[in-house]
Tab-separated table of C-alpha atoms in Angstrom:
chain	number	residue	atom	x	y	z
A	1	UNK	CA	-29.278	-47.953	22.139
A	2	UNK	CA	-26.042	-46.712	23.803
A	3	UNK	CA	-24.523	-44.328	21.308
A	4	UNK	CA	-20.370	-45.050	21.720
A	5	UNK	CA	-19.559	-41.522	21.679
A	6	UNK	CA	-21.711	-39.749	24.071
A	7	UNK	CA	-22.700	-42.993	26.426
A	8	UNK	CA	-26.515	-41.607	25.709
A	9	UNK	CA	-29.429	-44.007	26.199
A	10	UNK	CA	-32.986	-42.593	25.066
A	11	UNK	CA	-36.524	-44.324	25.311
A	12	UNK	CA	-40.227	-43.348	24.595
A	13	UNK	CA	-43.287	-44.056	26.566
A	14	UNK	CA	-46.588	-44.060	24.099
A	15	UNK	CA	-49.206	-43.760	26.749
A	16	UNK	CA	-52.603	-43.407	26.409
A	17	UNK	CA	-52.663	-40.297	27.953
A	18	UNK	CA	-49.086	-38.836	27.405
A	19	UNK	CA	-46.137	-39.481	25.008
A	20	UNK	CA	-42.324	-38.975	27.483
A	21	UNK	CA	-39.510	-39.217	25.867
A	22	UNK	CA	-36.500	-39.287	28.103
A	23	UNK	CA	-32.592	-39.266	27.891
A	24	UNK	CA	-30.342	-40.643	30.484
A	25	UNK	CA	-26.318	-41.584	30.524
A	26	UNK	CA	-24.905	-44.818	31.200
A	27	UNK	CA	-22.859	-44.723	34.552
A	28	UNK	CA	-19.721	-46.921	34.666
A	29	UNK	CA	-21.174	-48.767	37.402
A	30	UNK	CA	-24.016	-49.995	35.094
A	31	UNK	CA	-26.713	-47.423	36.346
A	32	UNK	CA	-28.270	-44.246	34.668
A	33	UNK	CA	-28.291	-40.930	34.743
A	34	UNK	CA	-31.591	-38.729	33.957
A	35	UNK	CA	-30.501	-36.045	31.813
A	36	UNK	CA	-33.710	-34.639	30.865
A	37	UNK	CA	-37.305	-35.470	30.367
A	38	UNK	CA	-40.294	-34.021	28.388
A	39	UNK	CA	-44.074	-35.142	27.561
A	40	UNK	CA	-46.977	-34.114	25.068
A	41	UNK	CA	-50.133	-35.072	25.132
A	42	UNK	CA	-51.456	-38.561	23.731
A	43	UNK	CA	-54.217	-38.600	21.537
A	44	UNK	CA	-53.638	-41.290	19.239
A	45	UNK	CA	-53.542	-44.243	21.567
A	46	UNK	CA	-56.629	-46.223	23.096
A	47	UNK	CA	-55.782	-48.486	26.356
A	48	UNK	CA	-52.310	-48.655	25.534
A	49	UNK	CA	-52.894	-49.661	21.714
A	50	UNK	CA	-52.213	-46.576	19.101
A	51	UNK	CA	-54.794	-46.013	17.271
A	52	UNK	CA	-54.195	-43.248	15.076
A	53	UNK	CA	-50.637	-43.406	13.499
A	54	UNK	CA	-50.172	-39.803	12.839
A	55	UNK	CA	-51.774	-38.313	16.033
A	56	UNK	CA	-48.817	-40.588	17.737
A	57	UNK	CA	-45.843	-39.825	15.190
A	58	UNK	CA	-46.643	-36.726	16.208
A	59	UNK	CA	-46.824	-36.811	19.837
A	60	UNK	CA	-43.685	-38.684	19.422
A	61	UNK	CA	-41.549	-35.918	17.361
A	62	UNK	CA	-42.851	-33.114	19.566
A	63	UNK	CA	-41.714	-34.994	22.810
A	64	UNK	CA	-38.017	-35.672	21.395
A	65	UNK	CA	-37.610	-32.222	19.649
A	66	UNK	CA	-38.655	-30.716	23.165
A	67	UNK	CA	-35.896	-32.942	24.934
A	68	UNK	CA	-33.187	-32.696	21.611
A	69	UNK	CA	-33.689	-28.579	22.132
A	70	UNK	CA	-33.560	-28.335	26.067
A	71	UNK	CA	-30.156	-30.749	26.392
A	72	UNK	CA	-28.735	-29.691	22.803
A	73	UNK	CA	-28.394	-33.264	21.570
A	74	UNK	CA	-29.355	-35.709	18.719
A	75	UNK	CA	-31.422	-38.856	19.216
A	76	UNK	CA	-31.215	-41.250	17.206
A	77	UNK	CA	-32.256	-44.849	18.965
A	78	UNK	CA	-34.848	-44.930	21.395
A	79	UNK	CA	-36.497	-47.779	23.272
A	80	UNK	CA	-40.548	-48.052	23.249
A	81	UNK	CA	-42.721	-49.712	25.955
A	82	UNK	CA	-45.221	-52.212	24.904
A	83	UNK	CA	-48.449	-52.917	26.935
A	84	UNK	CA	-52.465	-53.119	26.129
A	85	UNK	CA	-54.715	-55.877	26.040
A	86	UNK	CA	-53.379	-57.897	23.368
A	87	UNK	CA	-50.426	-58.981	25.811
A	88	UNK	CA	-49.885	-62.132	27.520
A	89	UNK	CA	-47.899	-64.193	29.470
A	90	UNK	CA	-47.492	-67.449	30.384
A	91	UNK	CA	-44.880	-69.957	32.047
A	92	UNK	CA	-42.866	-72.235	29.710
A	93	UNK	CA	-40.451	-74.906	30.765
A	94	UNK	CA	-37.725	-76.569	28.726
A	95	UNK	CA	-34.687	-79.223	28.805
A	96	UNK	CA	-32.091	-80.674	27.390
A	97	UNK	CA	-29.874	-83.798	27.894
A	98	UNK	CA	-26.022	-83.203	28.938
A	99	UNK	CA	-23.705	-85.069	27.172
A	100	UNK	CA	-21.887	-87.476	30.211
A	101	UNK	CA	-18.850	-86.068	32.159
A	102	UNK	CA	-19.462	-82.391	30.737
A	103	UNK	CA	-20.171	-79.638	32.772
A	104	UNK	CA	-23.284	-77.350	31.782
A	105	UNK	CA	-22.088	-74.616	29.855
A	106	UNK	CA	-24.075	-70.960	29.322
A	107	UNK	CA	-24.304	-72.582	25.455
A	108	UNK	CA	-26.395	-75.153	27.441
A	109	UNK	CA	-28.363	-72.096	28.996
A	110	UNK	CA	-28.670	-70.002	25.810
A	111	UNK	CA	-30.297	-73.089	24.377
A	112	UNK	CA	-32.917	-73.686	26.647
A	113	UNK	CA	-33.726	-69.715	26.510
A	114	UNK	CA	-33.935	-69.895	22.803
A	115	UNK	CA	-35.867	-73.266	22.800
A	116	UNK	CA	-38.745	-70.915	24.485
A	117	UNK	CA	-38.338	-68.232	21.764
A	118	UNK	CA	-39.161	-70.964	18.728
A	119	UNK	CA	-42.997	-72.096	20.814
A	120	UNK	CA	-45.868	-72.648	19.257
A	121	UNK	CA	-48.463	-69.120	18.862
A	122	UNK	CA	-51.496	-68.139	17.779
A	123	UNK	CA	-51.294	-66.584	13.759
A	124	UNK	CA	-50.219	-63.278	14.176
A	125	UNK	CA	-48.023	-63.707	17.382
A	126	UNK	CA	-44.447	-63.144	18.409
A	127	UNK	CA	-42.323	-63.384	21.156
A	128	UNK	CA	-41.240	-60.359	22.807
A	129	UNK	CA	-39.617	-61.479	26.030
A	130	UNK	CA	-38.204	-64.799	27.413
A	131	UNK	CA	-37.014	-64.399	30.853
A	132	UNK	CA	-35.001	-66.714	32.981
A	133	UNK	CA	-36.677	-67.715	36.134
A	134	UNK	CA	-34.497	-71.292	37.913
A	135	UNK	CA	-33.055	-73.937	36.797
A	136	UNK	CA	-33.680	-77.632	38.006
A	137	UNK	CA	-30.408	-79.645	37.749
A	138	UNK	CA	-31.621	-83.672	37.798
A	139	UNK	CA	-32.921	-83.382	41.241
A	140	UNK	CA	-31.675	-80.163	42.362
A	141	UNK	CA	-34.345	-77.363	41.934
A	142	UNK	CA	-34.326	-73.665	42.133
A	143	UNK	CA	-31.039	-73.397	40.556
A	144	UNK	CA	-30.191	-69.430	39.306
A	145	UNK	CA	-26.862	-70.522	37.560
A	146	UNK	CA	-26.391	-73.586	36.821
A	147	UNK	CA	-23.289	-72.792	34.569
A	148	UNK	CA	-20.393	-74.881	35.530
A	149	UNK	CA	-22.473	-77.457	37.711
A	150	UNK	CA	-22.497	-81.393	36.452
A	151	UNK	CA	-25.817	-83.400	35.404
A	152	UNK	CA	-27.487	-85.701	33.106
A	153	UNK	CA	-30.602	-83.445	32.819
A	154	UNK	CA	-30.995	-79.394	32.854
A	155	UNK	CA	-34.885	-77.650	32.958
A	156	UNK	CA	-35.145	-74.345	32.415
A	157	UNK	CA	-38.353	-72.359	33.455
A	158	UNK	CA	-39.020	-68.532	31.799
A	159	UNK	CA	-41.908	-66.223	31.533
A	160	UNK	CA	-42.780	-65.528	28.159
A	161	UNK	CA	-44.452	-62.454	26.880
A	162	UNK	CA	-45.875	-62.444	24.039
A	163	UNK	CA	-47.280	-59.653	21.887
A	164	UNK	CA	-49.393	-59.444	18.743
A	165	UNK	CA	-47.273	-58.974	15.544
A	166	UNK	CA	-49.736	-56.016	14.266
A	167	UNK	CA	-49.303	-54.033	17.032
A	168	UNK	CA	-45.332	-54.206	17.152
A	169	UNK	CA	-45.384	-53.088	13.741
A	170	UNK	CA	-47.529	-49.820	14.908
A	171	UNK	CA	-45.158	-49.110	17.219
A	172	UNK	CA	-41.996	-49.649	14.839
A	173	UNK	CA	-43.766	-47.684	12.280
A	174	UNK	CA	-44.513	-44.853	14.503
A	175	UNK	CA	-41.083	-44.625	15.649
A	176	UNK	CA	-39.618	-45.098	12.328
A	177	UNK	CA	-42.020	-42.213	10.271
A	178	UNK	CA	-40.789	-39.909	13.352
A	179	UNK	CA	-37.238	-40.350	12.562
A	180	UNK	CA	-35.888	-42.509	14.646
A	181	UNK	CA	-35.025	-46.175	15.077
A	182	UNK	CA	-36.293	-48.894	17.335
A	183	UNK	CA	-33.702	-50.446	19.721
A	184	UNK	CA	-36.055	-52.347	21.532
A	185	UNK	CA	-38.978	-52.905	22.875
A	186	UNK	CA	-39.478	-53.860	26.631
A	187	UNK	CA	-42.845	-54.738	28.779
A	188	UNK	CA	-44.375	-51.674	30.098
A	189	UNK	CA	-44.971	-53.182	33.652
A	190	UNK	CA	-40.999	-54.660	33.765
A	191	UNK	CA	-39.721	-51.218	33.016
A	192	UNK	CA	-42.354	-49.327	35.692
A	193	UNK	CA	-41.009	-52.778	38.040
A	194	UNK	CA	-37.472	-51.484	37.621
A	195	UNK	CA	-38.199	-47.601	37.850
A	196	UNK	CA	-39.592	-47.785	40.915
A	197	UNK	CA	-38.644	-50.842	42.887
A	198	UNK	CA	-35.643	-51.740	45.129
A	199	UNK	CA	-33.585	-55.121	44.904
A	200	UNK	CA	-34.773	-55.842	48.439
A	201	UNK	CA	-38.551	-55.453	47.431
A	202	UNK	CA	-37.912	-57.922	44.121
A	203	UNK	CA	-35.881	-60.489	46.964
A	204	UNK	CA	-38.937	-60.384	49.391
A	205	UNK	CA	-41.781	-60.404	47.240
A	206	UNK	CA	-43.710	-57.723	45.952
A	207	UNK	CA	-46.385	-56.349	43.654
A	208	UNK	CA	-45.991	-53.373	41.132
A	209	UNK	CA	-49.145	-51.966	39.884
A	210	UNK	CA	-48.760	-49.269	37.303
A	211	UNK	CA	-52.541	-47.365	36.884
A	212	UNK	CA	-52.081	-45.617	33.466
A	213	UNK	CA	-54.763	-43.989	31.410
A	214	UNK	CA	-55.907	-47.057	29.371
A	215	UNK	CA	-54.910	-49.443	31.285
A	216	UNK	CA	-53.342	-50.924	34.809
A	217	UNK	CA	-49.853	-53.223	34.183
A	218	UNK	CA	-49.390	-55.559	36.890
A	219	UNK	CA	-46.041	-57.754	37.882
A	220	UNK	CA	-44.972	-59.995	40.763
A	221	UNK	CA	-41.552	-60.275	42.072
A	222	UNK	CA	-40.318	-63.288	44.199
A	223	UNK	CA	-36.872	-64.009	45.036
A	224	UNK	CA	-35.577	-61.323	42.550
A	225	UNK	CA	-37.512	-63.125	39.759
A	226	UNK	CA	-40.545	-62.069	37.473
A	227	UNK	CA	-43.298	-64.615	38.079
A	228	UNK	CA	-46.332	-63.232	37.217
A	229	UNK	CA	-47.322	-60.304	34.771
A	230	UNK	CA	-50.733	-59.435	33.447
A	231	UNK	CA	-52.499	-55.910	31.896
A	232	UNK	CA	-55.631	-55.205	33.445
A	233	UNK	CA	-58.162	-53.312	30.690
A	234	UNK	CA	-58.905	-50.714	32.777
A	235	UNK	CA	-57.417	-47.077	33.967
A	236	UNK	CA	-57.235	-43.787	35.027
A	237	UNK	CA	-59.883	-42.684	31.265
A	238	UNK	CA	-62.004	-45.496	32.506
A	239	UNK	CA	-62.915	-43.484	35.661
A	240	UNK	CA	-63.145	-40.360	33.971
A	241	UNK	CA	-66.030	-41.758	32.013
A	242	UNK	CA	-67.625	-43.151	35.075
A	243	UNK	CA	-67.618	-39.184	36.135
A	244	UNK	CA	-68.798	-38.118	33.272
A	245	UNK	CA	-71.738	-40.268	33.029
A	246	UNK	CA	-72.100	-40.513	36.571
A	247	UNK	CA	-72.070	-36.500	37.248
A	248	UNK	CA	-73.641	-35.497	33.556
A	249	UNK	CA	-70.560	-33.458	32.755
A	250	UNK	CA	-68.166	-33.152	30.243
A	251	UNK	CA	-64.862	-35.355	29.475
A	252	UNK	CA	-62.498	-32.277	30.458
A	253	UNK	CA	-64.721	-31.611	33.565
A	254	UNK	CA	-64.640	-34.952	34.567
A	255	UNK	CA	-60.787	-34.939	34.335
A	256	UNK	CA	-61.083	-31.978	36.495
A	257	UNK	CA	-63.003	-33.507	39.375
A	258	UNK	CA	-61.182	-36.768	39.493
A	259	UNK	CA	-57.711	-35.145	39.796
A	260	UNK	CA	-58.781	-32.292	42.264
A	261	UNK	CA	-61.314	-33.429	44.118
A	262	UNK	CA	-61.507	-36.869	43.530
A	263	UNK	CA	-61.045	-39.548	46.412
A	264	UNK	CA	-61.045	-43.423	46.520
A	265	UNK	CA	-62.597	-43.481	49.614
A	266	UNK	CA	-66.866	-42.270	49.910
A	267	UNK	CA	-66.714	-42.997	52.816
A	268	UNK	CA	-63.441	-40.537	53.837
A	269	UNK	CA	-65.272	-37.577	52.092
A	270	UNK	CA	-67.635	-35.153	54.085
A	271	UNK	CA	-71.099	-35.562	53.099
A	272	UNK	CA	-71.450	-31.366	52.947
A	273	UNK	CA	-68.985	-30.203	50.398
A	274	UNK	CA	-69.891	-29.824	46.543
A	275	UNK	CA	-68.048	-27.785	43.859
A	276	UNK	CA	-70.030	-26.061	41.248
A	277	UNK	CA	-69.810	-26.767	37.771
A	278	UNK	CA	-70.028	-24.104	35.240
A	279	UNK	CA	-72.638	-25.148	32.556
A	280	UNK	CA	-73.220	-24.463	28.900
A	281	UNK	CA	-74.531	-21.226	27.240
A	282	UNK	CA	-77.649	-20.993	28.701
A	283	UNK	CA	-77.638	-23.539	31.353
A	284	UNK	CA	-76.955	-23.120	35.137
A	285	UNK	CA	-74.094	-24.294	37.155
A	286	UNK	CA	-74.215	-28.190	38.206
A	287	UNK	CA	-73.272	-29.005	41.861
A	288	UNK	CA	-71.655	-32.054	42.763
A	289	UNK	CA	-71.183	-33.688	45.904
A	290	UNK	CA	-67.603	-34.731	47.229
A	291	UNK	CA	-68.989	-37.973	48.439
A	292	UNK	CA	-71.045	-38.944	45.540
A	293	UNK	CA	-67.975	-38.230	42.988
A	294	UNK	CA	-66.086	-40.506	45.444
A	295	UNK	CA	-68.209	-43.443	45.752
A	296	UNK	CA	-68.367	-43.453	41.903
A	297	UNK	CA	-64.533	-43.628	42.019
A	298	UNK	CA	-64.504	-46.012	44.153
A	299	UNK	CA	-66.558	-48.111	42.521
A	300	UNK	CA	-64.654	-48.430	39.585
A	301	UNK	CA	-61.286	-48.535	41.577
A	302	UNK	CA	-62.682	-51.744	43.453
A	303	UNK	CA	-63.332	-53.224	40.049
A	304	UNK	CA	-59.529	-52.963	39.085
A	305	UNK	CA	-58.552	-54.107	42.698
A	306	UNK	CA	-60.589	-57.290	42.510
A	307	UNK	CA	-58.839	-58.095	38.901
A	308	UNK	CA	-54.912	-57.200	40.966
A	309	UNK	CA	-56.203	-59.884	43.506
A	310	UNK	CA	-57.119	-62.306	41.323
A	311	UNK	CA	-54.107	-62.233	39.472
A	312	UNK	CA	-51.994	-62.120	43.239
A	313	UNK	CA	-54.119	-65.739	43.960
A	314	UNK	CA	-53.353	-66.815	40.333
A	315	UNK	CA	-49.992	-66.241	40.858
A	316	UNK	CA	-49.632	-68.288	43.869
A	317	UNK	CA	-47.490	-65.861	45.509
A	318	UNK	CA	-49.720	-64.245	48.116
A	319	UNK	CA	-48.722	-65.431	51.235
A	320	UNK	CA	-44.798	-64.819	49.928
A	321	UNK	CA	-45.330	-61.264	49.629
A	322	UNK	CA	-43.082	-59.796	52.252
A	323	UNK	CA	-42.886	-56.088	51.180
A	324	UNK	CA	-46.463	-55.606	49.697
A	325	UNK	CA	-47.777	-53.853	47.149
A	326	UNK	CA	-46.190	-50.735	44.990
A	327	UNK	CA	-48.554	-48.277	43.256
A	328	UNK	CA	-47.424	-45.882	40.666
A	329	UNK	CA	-48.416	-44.137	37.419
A	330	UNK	CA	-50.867	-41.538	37.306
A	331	UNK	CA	-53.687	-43.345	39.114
A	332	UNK	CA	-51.457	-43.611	42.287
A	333	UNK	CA	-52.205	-39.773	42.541
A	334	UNK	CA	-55.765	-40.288	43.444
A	335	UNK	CA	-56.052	-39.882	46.957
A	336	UNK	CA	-56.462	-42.391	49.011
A	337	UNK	CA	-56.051	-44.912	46.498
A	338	UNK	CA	-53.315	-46.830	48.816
A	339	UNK	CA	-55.523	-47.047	51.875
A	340	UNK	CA	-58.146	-48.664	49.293
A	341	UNK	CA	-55.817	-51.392	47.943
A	342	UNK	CA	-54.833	-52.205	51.770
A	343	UNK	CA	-58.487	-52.806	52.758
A	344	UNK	CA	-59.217	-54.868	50.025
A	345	UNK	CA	-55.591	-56.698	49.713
A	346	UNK	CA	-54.593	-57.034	52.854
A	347	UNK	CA	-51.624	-56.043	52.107
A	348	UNK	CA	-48.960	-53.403	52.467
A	349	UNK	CA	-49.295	-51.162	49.818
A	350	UNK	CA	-46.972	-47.582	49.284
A	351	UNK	CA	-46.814	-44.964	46.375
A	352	UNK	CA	-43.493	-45.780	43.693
A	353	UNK	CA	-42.169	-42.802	42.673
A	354	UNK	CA	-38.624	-42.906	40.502
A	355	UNK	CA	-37.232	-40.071	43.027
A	356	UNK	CA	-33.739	-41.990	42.813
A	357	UNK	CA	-33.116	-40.917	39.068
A	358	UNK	CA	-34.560	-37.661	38.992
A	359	UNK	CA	-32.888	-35.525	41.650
A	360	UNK	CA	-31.059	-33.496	39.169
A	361	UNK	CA	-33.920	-33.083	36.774
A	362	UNK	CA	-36.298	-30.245	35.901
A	363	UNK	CA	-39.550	-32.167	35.243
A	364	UNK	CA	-42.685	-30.428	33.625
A	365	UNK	CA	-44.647	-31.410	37.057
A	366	UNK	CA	-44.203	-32.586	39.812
A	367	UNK	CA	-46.423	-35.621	39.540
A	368	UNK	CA	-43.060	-37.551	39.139
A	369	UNK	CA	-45.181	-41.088	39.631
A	370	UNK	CA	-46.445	-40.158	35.895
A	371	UNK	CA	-42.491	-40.864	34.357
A	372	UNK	CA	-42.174	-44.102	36.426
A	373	UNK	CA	-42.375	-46.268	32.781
A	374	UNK	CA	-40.460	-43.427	30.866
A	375	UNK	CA	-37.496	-44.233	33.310
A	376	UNK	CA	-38.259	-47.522	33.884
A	377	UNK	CA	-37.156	-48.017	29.933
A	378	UNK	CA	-33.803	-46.714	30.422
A	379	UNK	CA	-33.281	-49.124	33.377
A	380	UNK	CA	-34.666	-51.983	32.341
A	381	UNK	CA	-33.560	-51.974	28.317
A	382	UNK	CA	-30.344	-53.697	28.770
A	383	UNK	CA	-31.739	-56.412	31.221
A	384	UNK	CA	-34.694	-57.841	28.494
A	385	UNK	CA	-32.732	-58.197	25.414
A	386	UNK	CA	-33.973	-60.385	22.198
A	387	UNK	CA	-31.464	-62.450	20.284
A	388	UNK	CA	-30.542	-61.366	17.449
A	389	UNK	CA	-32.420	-64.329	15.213
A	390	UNK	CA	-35.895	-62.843	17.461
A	391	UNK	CA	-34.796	-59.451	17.081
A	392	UNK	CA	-34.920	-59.251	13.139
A	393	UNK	CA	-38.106	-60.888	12.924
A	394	UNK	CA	-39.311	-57.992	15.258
A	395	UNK	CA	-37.815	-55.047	13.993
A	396	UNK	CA	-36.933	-54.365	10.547
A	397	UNK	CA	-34.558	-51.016	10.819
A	398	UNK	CA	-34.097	-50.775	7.252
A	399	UNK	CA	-35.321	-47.545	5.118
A	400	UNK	CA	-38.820	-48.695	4.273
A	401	UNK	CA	-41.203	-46.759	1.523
A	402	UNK	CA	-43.008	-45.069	4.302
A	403	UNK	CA	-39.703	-43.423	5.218
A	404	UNK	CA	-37.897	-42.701	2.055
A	405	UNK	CA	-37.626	-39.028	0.861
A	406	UNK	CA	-36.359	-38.947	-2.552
A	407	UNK	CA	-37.757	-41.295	-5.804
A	408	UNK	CA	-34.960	-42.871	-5.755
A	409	UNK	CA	-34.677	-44.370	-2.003
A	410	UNK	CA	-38.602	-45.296	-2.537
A	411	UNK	CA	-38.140	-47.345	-5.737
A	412	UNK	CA	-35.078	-49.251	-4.200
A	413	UNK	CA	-36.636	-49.697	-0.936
A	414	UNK	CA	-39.357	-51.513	-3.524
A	415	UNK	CA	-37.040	-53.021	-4.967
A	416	UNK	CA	-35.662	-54.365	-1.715
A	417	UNK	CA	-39.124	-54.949	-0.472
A	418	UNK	CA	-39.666	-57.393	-3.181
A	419	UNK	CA	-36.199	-58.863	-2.935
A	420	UNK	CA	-36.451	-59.868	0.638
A	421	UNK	CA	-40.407	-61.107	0.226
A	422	UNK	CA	-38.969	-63.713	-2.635
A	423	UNK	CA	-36.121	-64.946	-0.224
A	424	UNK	CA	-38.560	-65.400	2.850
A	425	UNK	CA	-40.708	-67.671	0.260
A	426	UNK	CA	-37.688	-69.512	-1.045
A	427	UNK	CA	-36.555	-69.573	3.002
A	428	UNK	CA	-40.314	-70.825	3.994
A	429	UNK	CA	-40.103	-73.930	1.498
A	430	UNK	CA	-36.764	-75.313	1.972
A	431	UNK	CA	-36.486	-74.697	5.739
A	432	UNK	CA	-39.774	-74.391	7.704
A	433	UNK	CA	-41.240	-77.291	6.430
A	434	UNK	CA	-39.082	-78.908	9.493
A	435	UNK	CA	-39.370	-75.659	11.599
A	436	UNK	CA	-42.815	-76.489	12.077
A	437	UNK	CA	-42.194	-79.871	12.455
A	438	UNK	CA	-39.709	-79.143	14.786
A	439	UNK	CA	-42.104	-77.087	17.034
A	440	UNK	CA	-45.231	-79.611	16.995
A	441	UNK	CA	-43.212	-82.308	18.320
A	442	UNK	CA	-41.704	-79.592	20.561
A	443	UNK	CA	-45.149	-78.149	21.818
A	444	UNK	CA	-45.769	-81.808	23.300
A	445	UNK	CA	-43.599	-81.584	26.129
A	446	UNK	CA	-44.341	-77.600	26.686
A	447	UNK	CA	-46.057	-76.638	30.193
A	448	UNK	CA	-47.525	-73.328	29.779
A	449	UNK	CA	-49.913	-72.006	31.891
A	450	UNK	CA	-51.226	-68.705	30.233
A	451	UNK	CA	-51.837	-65.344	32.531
A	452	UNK	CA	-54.325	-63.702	30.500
C-alpha cells in the first residue's frame, strides 16, 4: 500500500525456494521505481503452499529487516503473491438489463464485475480476482468500454481466480505475526506477466511461464487481456529429486548438478564429460555423466512442457500467439531450457528477465529472472484490486490474539473476537438466507468453464 508520505510501495514473494521482499516508489507517470531488493531462504513452503508458519514468519522478517536496514526505511504494508495447487480459474459471464434511453454507466460495469465476485464455490473458497475481459453490447461483441454506449442488454465476461480460504489465512497470518499488514494479495503468474512482459507482447498474444521451485505459473495474453491462467504442480525441487534419485546423491548435490552442469537438452551434452562427486566418510567419489544428468532433466522438463501445451490448446489461443512464449523464474536458468520449449511448442519462446526496473539496483545475484514475481507485485498491485465488500472478507487487518503483546490487547482482541463472531451469526440469519437464494438462482445462468 502506497504510504502518502514517502510514495513507497513494498511486496513479498513467499516462494518455495526463497522469500524477496522488495521496495519500489511510485513514479508520477504511474510506473515504479526499484529501490532495493533482498531474499532469504524458504524453508517453510511446499509447491507454493507454506507449510510451516514459523519457518516462513521468519523468512519473511529476515527479508524486510535486510531491505528496512540497507535503504533506512520502515515497512509497514506489503503485498503477497498467491499461487500453488489449490488455485483455479475459470471464465464467468454476466448481464444485466439497461433501463430504456439510458446510456451504460461504469455503475452498470461495477455491477456486472461484482455480480462475478458473489458466484457460487466450493466450502472453503473465495474469490481472489475478477478481471474484466469484453463486453458484448446487444449484438456488438468484444466491447473493452462500453461506458457511455446505448443498449437494451450489457454481458460482461471476467476470469475469476479463486483461492482456498485456508490458505489466504496462512498467508495473512504469516504476514501479520511478522509485523506487517496485508494490502493485497495478487496471482503469482499476473504479477511475473507484468514484471516481465511488454504491452506489445500482451496485444499480440503471448505465453508467460514462470518455473519456480514448487511449482510452474502459467498465463495467456490476447489482445492485452488475461484469458487463460493455470499452476502446473511441478518445478525447479521436482527436478532436483529426479537427480537425486536418478544419480544416488544427496538433495544439496543434486541442487549442485542441476544449476552447474545441468542441461535440458541429452542430446546437446557430450557423451565424455562427468564430474566427480565427493562421497560420504568412507565411501569413494561418484562420477556422473553430463549426458545422463541431462536426459534425466529433460525428462522431467518434457513432463511440465506437455502440461504448458495442454493448457495453450485448452485455451484456444494457439494459433493467436504472435510473440510466443516468455520463460522466467529460476527454471529459465537451466540451459537450454528455451530451445526445449521451441521443439516441443512450436513456438517462439525467449528468457523474461525484469531488466527494465532494476538498472539502478544492487541485487544479491545476478540471476535477476529469480525477482521476476517479487517485481511483478509492485507492478501489478494496483491493476487487480478487490472491492472493498471482497476485501474484508479476505483480510482481516485488525490486532488479532496471535499478534497482541500486552494482556490487555489479547483479552480485548477476545473480546472483539467474540463480538464480531455474534454479529456474523445475527448477519447470517437475517440476511443470507436470500444471499444464497440470490446466488442459486444466479448460478443458473453462469457459464464457467474451469482451468484446473
Amino acid at each position: 500500500m502506497m504510504n502518502p508520505e514517502s510514495k513507497l510501495i513494498a511486496a513479498v514473494d513467499i516462494g518455495t525456494t526463497k522469500v524477496v521482499a522488495v521496495v519500489g516508489r511510485k513514479l508520477p507517470d504511474g510506473g515504479i521505481e526499484v529501490l532495493g531488493i533482498e531474499k532469504t531462504p524458504s524453508t517453510g513452503v511446499k509447491r507454493g503452499v507454506i507449510s510451516n508458519i514459523s519457518e516462513t514468519v521468519n523468512a519473511i522478517r529476515m527479508a524486510v529487516s535486510s531491505l528496512e536496514s540497507r535503504l533506512d526505511i520502515h515497512i509497514t504494508d506489503v503485498y503477497v503473491g498467491m499461487t500453488g495447487y489449490a488455485m483455479k480459474s475459470f471464465s464467468n459471464r454476466t448481464y444485466k438489463f439497461i433501463e430504456p434511453n439510458s446510456e451504460i454507466s461504469s455503475f452498470d460495469v461495477d455491477q456486472l464485475r461484482n455480480d462475478s465476485y458473489r458466484i457460487s464455490l466450493d466450502p472453503g473458497e473465495k474469490v481472489v480476482h475478477v478481471i474484466p475481459q469484453d463486453y458484448t453490447v446487444d449484438n456488438e461483441s468484444g466491447e473493452k468500454n462500453p461506458v457511455g454506449m446505448s443498449g437494451h442488454r450489457l454481458e460482461g465476461f471476467f476470469h475469476v481466480v479463486i483461492g482456498r480460504m485456508p490458505i489466504i489465512k496462512d498467508i495473512e497470518k504469516c504476514i501479520h505475526r511478522a509485523g506487517l499488514n496485508l494490502a493485497g494479495i495478487v496471482l503469482e503468474s499476473l504479477a511475473s506477466s507484468h514484471g516481465v512482459l511488454t504491452d506489445e507482447e500482451m496485444e499480440a498474444g503471448v505465453v508467460m511461464i514462470d518455473i519456480g521451485g514448487g511449482t510452474t505459473d502459467f498465463a495467456l495474453f490476447y489482445d492485452g487481456i488475461i484469458r487463460h491462467t493455470a499452476v502446473i504442480p511441478f518445478g525447479g525441487n521436482t527436478v532436483t529429486n529426479d537427480i537425486k534419485e536418478g544419480c544416488s546423491v544427496l538433495h544439496k548435490q543434486a541442487e549442485s548438478l542441476k544449476k552447474q552442469f545441468g542441461s535440458a537438452i541429452g542430446s546437446m551434452t557430450r557423451e565424455d564429460m562427468v564430474v566427480a562427486i565427493p562421497g560420504m566418510p568412507g565411501w569413494e567419489a561418484k562420477e556422473i555423466s553430463f549426458q545422463n544428468l541431462a536426459y534425466i532433466i529433460q525428462a522431467r522438463m518434457e513432463e511440465i512442457i506437455e502440461y504448458i501445451a495442454y493448457h495453450i490448446e485448452k485455451s484456444g489461443y494457439y494459433d493467436k500467439l504472435g510473440a510466443g512464449i516468455v520463460i522466467t523464474g529460476g527454471g529459465a536458468l537451466l540451459k537450454n531450457i528455451a530451445h526445449l520449449v521451441k521443439l516441443k511448442t512450436g513456438l517462439d519462446v525467449r528468457i523474461g528477465q525484469p531488466d527494465t526496473y532494476l538498472s539502478k539496483v544492487v541485487l544479491p545475484d545476478e540471476d535477476n529472472a529469480t525477482y521476476s514475481t517479487a517485481i511483478g507485485l509492485l507492478l501489478s498491485s494496483s491493476l487487480y484490486t478487490t472491492p472493498k465488500f471482497v476485501e474484508q472478507k479476505l483480510f482481516d487487518t485488525s490486532v488479532d490474539e496471535d499478534r497482541a503483546e500486552s494482556p490487555k490487547q489479547k483479552r480485548n482482541a477476545r473480546t472483539k473476537s467474540v463480538k464480531s463472531k455474534i454479529s456474523k451469526e445475527a448477519g447470517y440469519i437475517t440476511g443470507d438466507l436470500f444471499g444464497n437464494l440470490k446466488k442459486s438462482i444466479a448460478g443458473i445462468f453462469d457459464e464457467k468453464d474451469v482451468e484446473m
